[in-house]
CSV table of C-alpha atoms and ligand atoms in Angstrom, one decimal:
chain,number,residue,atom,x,y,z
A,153,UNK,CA,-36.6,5.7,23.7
A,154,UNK,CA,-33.0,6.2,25.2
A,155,UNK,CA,-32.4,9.5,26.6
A,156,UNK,CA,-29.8,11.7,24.5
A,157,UNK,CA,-25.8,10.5,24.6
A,158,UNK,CA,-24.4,12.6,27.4
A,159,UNK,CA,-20.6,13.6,26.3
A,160,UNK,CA,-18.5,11.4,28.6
A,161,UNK,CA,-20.9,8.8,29.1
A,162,UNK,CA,-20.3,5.5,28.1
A,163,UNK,CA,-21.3,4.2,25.1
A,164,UNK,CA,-23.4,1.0,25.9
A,165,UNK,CA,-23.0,-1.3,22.9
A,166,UNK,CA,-25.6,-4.3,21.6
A,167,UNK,CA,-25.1,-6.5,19.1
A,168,UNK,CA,-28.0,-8.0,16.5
A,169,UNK,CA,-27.5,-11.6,15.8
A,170,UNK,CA,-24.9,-14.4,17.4
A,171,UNK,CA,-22.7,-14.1,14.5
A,172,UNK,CA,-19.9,-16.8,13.8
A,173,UNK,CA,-17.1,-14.5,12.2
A,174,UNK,CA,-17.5,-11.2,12.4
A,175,UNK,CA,-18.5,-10.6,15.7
A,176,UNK,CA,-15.5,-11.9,16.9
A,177,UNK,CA,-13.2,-9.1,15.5
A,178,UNK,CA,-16.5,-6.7,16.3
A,179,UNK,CA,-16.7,-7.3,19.8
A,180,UNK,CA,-13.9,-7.1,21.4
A,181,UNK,CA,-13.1,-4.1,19.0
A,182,UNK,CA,-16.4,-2.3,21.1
A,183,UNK,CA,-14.6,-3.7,24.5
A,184,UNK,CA,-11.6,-2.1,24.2
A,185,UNK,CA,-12.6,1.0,23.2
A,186,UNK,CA,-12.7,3.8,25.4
A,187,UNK,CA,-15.8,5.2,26.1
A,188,UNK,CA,-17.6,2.0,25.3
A,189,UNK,CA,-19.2,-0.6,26.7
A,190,UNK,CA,-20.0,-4.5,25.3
A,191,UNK,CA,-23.5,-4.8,27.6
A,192,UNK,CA,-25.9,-7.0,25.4
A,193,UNK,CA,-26.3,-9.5,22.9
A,194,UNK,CA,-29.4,-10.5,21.0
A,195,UNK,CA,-29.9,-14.2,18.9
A,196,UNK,CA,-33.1,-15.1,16.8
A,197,UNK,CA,-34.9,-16.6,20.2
A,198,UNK,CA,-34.0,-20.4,19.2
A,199,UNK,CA,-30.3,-19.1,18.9
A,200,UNK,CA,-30.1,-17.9,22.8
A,201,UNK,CA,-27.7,-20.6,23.7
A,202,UNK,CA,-25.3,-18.7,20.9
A,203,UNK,CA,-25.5,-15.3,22.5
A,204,UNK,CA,-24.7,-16.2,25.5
A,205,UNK,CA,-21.8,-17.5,24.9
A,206,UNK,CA,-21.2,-14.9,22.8
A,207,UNK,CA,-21.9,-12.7,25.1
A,208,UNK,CA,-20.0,-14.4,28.7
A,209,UNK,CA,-16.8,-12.9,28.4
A,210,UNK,CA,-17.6,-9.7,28.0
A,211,UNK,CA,-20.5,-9.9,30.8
A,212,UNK,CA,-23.0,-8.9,28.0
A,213,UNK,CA,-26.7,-9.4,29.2
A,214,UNK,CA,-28.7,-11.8,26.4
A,215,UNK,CA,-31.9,-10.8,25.2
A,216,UNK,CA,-34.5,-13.0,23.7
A,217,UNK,CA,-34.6,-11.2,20.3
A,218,UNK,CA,-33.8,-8.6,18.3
A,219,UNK,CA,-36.3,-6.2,19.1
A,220,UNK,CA,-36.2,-7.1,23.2
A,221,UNK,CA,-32.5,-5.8,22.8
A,222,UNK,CA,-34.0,-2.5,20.7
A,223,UNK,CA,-36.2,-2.1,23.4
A,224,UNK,CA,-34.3,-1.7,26.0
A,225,UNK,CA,-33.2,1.6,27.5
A,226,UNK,CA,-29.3,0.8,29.1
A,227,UNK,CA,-28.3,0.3,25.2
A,228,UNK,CA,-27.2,3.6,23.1
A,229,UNK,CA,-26.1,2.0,20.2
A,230,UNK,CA,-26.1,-1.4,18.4
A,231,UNK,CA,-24.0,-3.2,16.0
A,232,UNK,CA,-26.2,-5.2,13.3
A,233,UNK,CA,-23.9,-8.2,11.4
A,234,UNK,CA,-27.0,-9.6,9.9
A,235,UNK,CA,-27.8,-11.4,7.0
A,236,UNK,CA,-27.8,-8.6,3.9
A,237,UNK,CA,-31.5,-8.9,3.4
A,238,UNK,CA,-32.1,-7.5,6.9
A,239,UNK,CA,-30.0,-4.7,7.1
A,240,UNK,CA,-32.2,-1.8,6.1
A,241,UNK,CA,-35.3,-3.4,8.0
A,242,UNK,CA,-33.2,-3.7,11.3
A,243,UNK,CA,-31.1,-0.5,11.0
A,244,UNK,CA,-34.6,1.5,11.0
A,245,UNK,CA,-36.0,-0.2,13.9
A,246,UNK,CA,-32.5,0.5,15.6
A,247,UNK,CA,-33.2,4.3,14.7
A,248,UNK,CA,-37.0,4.2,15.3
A,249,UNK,CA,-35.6,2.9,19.3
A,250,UNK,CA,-33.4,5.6,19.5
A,251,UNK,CA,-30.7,4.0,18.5
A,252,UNK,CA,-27.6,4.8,17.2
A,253,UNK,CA,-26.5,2.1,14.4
A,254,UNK,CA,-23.5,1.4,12.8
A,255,UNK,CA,-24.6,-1.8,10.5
A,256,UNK,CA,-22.8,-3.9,8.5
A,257,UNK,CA,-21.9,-3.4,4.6
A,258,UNK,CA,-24.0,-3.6,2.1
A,259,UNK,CA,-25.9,-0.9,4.5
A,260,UNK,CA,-28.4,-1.7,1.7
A,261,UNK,CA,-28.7,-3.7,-1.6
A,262,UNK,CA,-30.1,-0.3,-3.0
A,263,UNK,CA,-30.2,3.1,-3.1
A,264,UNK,CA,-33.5,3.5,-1.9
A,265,UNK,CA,-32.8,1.7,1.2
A,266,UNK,CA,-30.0,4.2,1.7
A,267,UNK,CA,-32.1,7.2,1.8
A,268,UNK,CA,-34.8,5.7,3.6
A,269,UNK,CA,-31.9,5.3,6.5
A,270,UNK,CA,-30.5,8.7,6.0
A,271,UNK,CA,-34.0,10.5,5.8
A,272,UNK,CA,-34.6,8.2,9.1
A,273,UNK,CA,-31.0,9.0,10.8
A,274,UNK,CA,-31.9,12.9,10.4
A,275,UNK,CA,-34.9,13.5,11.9
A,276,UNK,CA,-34.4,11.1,14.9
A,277,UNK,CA,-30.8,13.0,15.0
A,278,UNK,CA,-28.8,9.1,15.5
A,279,UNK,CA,-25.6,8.6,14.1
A,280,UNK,CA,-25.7,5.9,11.4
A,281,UNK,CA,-23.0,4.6,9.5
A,282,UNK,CA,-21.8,1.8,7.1
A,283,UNK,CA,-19.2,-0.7,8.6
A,284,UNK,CA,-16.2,-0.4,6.2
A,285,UNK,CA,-13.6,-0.6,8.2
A,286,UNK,CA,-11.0,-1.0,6.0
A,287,UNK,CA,-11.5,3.3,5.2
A,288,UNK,CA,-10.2,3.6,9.0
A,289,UNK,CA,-6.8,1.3,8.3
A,290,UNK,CA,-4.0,3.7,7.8
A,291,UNK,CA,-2.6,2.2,4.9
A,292,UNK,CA,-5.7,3.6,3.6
A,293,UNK,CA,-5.0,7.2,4.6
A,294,UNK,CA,-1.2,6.7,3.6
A,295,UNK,CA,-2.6,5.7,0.1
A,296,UNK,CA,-4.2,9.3,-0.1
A,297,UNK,CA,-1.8,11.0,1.5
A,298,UNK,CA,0.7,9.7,-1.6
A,299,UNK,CA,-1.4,10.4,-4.2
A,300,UNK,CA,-1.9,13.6,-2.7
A,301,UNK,CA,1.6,14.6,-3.2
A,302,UNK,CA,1.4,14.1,-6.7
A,303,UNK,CA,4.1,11.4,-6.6
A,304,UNK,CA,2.2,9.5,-9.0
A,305,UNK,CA,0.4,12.6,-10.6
A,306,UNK,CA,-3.3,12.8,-11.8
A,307,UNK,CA,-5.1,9.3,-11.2
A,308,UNK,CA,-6.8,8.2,-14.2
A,309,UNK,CA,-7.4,4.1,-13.3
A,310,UNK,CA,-8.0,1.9,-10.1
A,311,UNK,CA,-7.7,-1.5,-10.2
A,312,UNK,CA,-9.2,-3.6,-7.4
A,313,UNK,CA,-9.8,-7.2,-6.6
A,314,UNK,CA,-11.3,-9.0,-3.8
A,315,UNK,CA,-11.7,-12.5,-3.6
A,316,UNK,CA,-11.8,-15.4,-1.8
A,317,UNK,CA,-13.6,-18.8,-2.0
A,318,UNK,CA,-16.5,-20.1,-0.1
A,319,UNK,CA,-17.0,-23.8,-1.1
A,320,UNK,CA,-20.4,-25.5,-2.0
A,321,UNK,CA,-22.6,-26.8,0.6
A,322,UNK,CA,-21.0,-25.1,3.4
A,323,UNK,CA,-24.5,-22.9,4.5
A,324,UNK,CA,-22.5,-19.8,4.2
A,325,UNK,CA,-25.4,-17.3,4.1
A,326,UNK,CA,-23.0,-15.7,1.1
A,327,UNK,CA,-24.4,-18.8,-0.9
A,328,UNK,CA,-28.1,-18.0,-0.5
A,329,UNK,CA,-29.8,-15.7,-2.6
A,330,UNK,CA,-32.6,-15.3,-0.4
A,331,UNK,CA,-30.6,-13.9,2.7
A,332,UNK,CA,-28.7,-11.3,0.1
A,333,UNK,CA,-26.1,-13.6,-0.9
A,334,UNK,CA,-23.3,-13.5,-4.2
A,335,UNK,CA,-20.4,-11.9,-4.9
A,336,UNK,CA,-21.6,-8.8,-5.6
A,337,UNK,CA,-23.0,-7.9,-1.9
A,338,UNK,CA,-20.2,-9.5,-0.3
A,339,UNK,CA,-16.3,-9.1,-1.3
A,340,UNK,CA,-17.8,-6.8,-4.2
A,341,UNK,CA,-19.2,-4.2,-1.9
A,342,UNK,CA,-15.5,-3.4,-0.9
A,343,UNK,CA,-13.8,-3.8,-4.7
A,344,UNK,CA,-16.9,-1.2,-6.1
A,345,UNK,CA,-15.6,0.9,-2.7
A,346,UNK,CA,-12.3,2.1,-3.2
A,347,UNK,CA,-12.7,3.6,-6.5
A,348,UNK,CA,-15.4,5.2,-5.4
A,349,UNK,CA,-13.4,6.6,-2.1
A,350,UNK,CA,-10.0,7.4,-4.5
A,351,UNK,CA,-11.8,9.2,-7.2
A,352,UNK,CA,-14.0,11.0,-4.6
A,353,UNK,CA,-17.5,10.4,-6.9
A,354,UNK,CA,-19.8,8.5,-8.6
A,355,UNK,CA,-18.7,6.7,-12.0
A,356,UNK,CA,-20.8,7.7,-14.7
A,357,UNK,CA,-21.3,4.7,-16.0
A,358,UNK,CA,-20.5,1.0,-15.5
A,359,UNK,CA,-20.8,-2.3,-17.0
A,360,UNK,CA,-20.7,-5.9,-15.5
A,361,UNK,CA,-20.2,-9.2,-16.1
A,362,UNK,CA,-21.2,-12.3,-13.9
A,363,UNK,CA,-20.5,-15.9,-13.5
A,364,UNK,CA,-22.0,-18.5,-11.1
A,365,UNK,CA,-20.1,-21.6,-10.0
A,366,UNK,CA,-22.5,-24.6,-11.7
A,367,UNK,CA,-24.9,-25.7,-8.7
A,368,UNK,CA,-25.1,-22.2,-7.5
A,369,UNK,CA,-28.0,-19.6,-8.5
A,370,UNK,CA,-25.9,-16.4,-6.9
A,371,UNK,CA,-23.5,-14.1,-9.1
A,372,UNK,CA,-20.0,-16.3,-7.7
A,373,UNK,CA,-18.1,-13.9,-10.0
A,374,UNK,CA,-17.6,-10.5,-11.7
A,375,UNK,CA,-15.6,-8.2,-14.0
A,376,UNK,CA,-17.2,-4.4,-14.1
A,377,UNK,CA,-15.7,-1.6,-15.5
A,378,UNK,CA,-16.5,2.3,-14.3
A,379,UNK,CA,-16.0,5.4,-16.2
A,380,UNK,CA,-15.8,8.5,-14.2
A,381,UNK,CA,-15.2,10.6,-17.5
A,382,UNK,CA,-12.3,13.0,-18.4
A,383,UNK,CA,-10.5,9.6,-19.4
A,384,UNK,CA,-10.8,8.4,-15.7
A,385,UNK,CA,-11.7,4.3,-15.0
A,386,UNK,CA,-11.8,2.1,-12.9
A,387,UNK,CA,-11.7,-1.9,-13.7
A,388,UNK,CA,-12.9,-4.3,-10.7
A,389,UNK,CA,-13.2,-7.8,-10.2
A,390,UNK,CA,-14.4,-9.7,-7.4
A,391,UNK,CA,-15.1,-13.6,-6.5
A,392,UNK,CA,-16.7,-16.2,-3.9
A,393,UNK,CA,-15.5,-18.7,-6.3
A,394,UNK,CA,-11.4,-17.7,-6.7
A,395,UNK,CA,-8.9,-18.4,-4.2
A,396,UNK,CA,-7.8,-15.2,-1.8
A,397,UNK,CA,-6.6,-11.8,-3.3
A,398,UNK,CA,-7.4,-8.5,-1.7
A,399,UNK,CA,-5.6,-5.5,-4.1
A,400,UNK,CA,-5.8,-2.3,-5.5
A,401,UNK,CA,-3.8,0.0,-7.3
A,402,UNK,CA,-3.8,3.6,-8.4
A,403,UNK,CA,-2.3,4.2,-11.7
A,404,UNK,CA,-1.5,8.1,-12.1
A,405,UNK,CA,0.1,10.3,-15.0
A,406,UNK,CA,3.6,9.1,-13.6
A,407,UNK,CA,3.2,6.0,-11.5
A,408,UNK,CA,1.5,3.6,-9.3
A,409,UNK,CA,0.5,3.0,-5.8
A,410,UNK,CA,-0.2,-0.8,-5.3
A,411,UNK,CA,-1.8,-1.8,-2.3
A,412,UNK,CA,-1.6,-5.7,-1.4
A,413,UNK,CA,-4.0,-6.6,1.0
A,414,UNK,CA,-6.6,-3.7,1.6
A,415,UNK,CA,-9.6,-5.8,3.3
A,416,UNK,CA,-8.0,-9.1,4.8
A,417,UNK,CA,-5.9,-7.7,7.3
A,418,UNK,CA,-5.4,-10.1,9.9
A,419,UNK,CA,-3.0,-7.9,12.2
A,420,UNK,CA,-0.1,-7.8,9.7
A,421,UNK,CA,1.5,-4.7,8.5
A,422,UNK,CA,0.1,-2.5,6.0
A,423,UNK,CA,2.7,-2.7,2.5
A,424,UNK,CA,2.5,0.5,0.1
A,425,UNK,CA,4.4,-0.2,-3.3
A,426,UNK,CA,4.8,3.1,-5.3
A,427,UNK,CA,6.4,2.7,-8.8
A,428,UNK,CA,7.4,5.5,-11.1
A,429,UNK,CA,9.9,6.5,-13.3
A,430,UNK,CA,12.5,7.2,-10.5
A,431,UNK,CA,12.3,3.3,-9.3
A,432,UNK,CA,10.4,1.3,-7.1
A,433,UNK,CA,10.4,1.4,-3.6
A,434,UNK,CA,8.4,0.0,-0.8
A,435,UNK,CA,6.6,1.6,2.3
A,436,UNK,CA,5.8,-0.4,5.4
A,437,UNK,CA,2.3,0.9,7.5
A,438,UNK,CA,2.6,-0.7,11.2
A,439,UNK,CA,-0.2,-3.3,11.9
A,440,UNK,CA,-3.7,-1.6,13.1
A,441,UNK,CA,-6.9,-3.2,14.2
A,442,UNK,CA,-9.1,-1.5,11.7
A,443,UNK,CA,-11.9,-2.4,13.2
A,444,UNK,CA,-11.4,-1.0,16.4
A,445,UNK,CA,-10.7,2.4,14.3
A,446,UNK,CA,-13.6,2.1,13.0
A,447,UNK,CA,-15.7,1.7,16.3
A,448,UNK,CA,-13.5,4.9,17.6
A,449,UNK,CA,-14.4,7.0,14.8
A,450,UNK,CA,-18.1,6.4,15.2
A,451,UNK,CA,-18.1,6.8,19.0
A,452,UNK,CA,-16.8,9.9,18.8
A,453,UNK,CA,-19.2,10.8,15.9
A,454,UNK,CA,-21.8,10.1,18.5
A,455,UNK,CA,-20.2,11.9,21.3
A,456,UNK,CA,-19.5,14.9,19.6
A,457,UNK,CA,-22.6,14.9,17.2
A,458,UNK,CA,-20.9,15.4,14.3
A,459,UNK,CA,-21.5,13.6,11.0
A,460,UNK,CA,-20.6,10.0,10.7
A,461,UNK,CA,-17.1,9.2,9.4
A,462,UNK,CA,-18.0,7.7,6.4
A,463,UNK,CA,-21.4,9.6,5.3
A,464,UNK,CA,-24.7,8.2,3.9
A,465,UNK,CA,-24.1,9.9,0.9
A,466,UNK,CA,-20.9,8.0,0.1
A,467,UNK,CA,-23.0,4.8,1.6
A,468,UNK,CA,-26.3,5.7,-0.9
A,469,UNK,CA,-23.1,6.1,-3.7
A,470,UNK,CA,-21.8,2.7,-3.2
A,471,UNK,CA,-25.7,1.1,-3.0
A,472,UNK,CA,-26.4,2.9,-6.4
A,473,UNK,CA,-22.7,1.6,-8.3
A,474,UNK,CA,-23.8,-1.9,-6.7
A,475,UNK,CA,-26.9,-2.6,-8.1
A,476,UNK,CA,-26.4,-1.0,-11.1
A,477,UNK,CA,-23.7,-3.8,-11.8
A,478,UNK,CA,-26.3,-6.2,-10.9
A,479,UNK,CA,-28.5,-4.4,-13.5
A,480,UNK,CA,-25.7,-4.5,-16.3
A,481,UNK,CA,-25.1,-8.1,-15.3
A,482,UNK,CA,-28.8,-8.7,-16.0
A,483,UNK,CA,-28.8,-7.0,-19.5
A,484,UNK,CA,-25.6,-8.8,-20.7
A,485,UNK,CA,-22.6,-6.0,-19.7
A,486,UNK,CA,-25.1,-3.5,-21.4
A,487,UNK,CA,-23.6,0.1,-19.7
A,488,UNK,CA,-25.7,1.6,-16.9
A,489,UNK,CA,-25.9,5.1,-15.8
A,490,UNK,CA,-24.3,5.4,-12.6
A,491,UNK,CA,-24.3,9.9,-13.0
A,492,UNK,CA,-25.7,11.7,-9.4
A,493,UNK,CA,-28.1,14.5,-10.5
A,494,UNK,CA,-26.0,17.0,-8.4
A,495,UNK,CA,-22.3,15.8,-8.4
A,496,UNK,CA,-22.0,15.0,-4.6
A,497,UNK,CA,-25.4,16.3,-3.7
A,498,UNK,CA,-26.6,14.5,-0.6
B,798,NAP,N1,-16.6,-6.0,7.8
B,798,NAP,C1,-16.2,-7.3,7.7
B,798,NAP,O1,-15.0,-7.6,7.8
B,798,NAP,C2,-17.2,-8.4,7.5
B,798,NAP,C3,-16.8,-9.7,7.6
B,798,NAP,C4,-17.7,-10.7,7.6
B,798,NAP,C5,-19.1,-10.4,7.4
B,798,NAP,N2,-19.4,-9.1,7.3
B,798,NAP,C6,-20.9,-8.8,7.1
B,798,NAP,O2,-21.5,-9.2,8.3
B,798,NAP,C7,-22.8,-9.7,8.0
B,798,NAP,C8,-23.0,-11.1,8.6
B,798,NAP,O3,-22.0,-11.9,8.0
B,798,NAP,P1,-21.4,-13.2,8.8
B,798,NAP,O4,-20.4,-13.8,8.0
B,798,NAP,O5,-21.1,-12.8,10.2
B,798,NAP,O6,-22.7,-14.1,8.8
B,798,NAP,P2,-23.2,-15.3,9.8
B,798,NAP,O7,-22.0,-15.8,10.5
B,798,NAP,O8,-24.0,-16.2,9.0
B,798,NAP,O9,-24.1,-14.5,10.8
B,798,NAP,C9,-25.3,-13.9,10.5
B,798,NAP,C10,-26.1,-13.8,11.7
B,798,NAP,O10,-27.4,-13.3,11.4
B,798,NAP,C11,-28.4,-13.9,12.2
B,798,NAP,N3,-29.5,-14.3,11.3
B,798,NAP,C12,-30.7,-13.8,11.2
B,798,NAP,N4,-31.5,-14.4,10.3
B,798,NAP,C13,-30.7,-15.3,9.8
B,798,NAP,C14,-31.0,-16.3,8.8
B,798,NAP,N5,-32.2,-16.4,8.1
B,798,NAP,N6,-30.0,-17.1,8.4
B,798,NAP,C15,-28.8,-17.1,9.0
B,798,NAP,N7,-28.5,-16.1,10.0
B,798,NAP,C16,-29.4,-15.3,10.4
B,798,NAP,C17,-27.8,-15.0,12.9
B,798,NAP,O11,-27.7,-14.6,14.3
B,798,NAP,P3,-28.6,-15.4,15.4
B,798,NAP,O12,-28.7,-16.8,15.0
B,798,NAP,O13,-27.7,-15.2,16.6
B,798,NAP,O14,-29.9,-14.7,15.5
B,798,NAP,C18,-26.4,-15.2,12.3
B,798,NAP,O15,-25.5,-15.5,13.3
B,798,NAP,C19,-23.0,-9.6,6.5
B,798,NAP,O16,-23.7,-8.5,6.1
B,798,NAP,C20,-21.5,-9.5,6.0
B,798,NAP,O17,-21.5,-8.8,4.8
B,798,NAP,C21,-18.5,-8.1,7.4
């Protein structure tokens, strides 16, 4: 087991899996912040090759697997961008070492696997969180802060859409329903988000439907609905199979917040569009790297001991609006009860 995080210690970082993409924005997000450290790097034992390259600009030592890296006391905290399907498995033996664990979204494909992390996360007393790191993007924050003021006054519908496509053939673990793949886990984990994080609870209910590209077995596609009651909705779409959009809007009792790009920020500015009865006019929120935000925020989580920036309970939230798509999907749009026992009980 690692010893306890030491306030101004650095945070030594490693990272589960020699991951094409992601890992790419995640590292060098963890090497820049302050307070951490980059110092390891695991591959599946065949992939060792991977990590080290991975790895060699940031001086990261290269273990032989997974669990070599979990067991080895110079690491604090680790980063998991693995396959879906391994995400609640890996995340507990990250805990069970001591570790602290931000993992990659879906944190789980379930709501079960959720609590099993939380219950987990508590009595070892690690900080665990879900990576969205679009919630630590200030356009994100300017979006609340807006509706907030009441400019567009009381929010009664989100709309979000997130898609973009992945072709055929191209081994994208997205495409492989054994490793967690579809639509749903993927782009729709982030579309089911942000109503979720605007309307501050759980939809009631929800209804999907699904489509998969011909040649494909995983969901490709999706149109769900969400009531949140009191006249409140949200209407969510989400695609492997579409070419790229990444929007949401808030429509209030006197106008609407648009958000263009909320998830594929590639270093471009943030653009706010509020329309009301007064006009339209435009806001402009200065280019952030949201995922270095992100690895800030949780950092500090750790060094502080304080509760993860975006909780397990908003995490378990998501897990429980997500596969309850997947089981309105399954029963033909039928609507599924999405209602916490204990509005915003942990
Ligand atoms: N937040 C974001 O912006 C964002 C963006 C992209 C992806 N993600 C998330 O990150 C996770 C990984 O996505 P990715 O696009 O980075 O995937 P990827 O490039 O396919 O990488 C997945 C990694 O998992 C490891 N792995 C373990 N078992 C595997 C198996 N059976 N098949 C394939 N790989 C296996 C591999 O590492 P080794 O070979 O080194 O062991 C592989 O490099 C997903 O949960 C995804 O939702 C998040």
């Amino acid at each position: 087991m690692t010893a306890h995080h030491q306030p101004n210690d650095t945070l030594r970082w490693g990272v589960l899996g020699a991951t094409s993409y992601i890992a790419t924005h995640l590292m060098p997000a963890i090497a820049a912040t302050g307070g951490c450290a980059l110092s390891a790097v695991a591959s599946r034992p065949e992939r060792s090759a991977a990590a080290a390259e991975l790895g060699r600009p940031f001086g990261a030592a290269v273990h032989q697997d997974y669990a070599a890296l979990l067991a080895d006391p110079a690491i604090d905290a680790v980063y998991i961008p693995l396959p879906n399907t391994d995400h609640v498995e890996w995340t507990l033996r990250a805990v069970a070492a001591g570790k602290h664990v931000l993992v990659e979204k879906p944190m789980a494909m379930d709501e079960d696997g959720c609590t099993r992390i939380e219950k987990a996360a508590e009595a070892a007393s690690r900080t665990v969180m879900e990576a969205f790191m679009y919630r630590f993007h200030p356009q994100q924050r300017r979006a609340a802060e807006i509706l907030a003021s009441g400019e567009i006054g009381e929010l009664r519908l989100v709309r979000a859409s997130f898609a973009f496509r992945i072709e055929s053939g191209s081994g994208n673990i997205r495409l492989d329903p054994a490793l967690g793949g579809g639509a749903t886990w993927d782009v729709g984990c982030y579309a089911v988000d942000a109503p979720l994080l605007f309307f501050g609870q759980a939809p009631q209910q929800v209804t999907a439907r699904f489509s998969s590209r011909p040649g494909l077995t995983v969901d490709t596609s999706a149109v769900a609905t969400m009531d949140f009651g009191q006249g409140r909705s949200a209407v969510v779409d989400y695609s492997i199979d579409y070419g790229p959009r990444a929007a949401y809007e808030l429509q209030g009792t006197r106008g609407t917040l648009m958000v263009r790009n909320a998830w594929a920020m590639t270093g471009e500015d943030g653009a706010i569009t509020v329309l009301t009865q007064d006009g339209v006019r435009e806001e402009t929120v200065p280019a952030a790297n949201h995922y270095q935000l992100q690895v800030e925020a949780f950092a500090r989580a750790v060094r502080d001991g304080g509760p993860a920036p975006m909780s397990l309970s908003d995490s378990r939230r998501t897990a429980r609006v997500g596969s309850a798509l997947v089981a309105s999907a399954a029963a033909g749009g039928a609507a599924v009860d999405t209602s916490e026992d204990v509005p915003g009980a942990r």
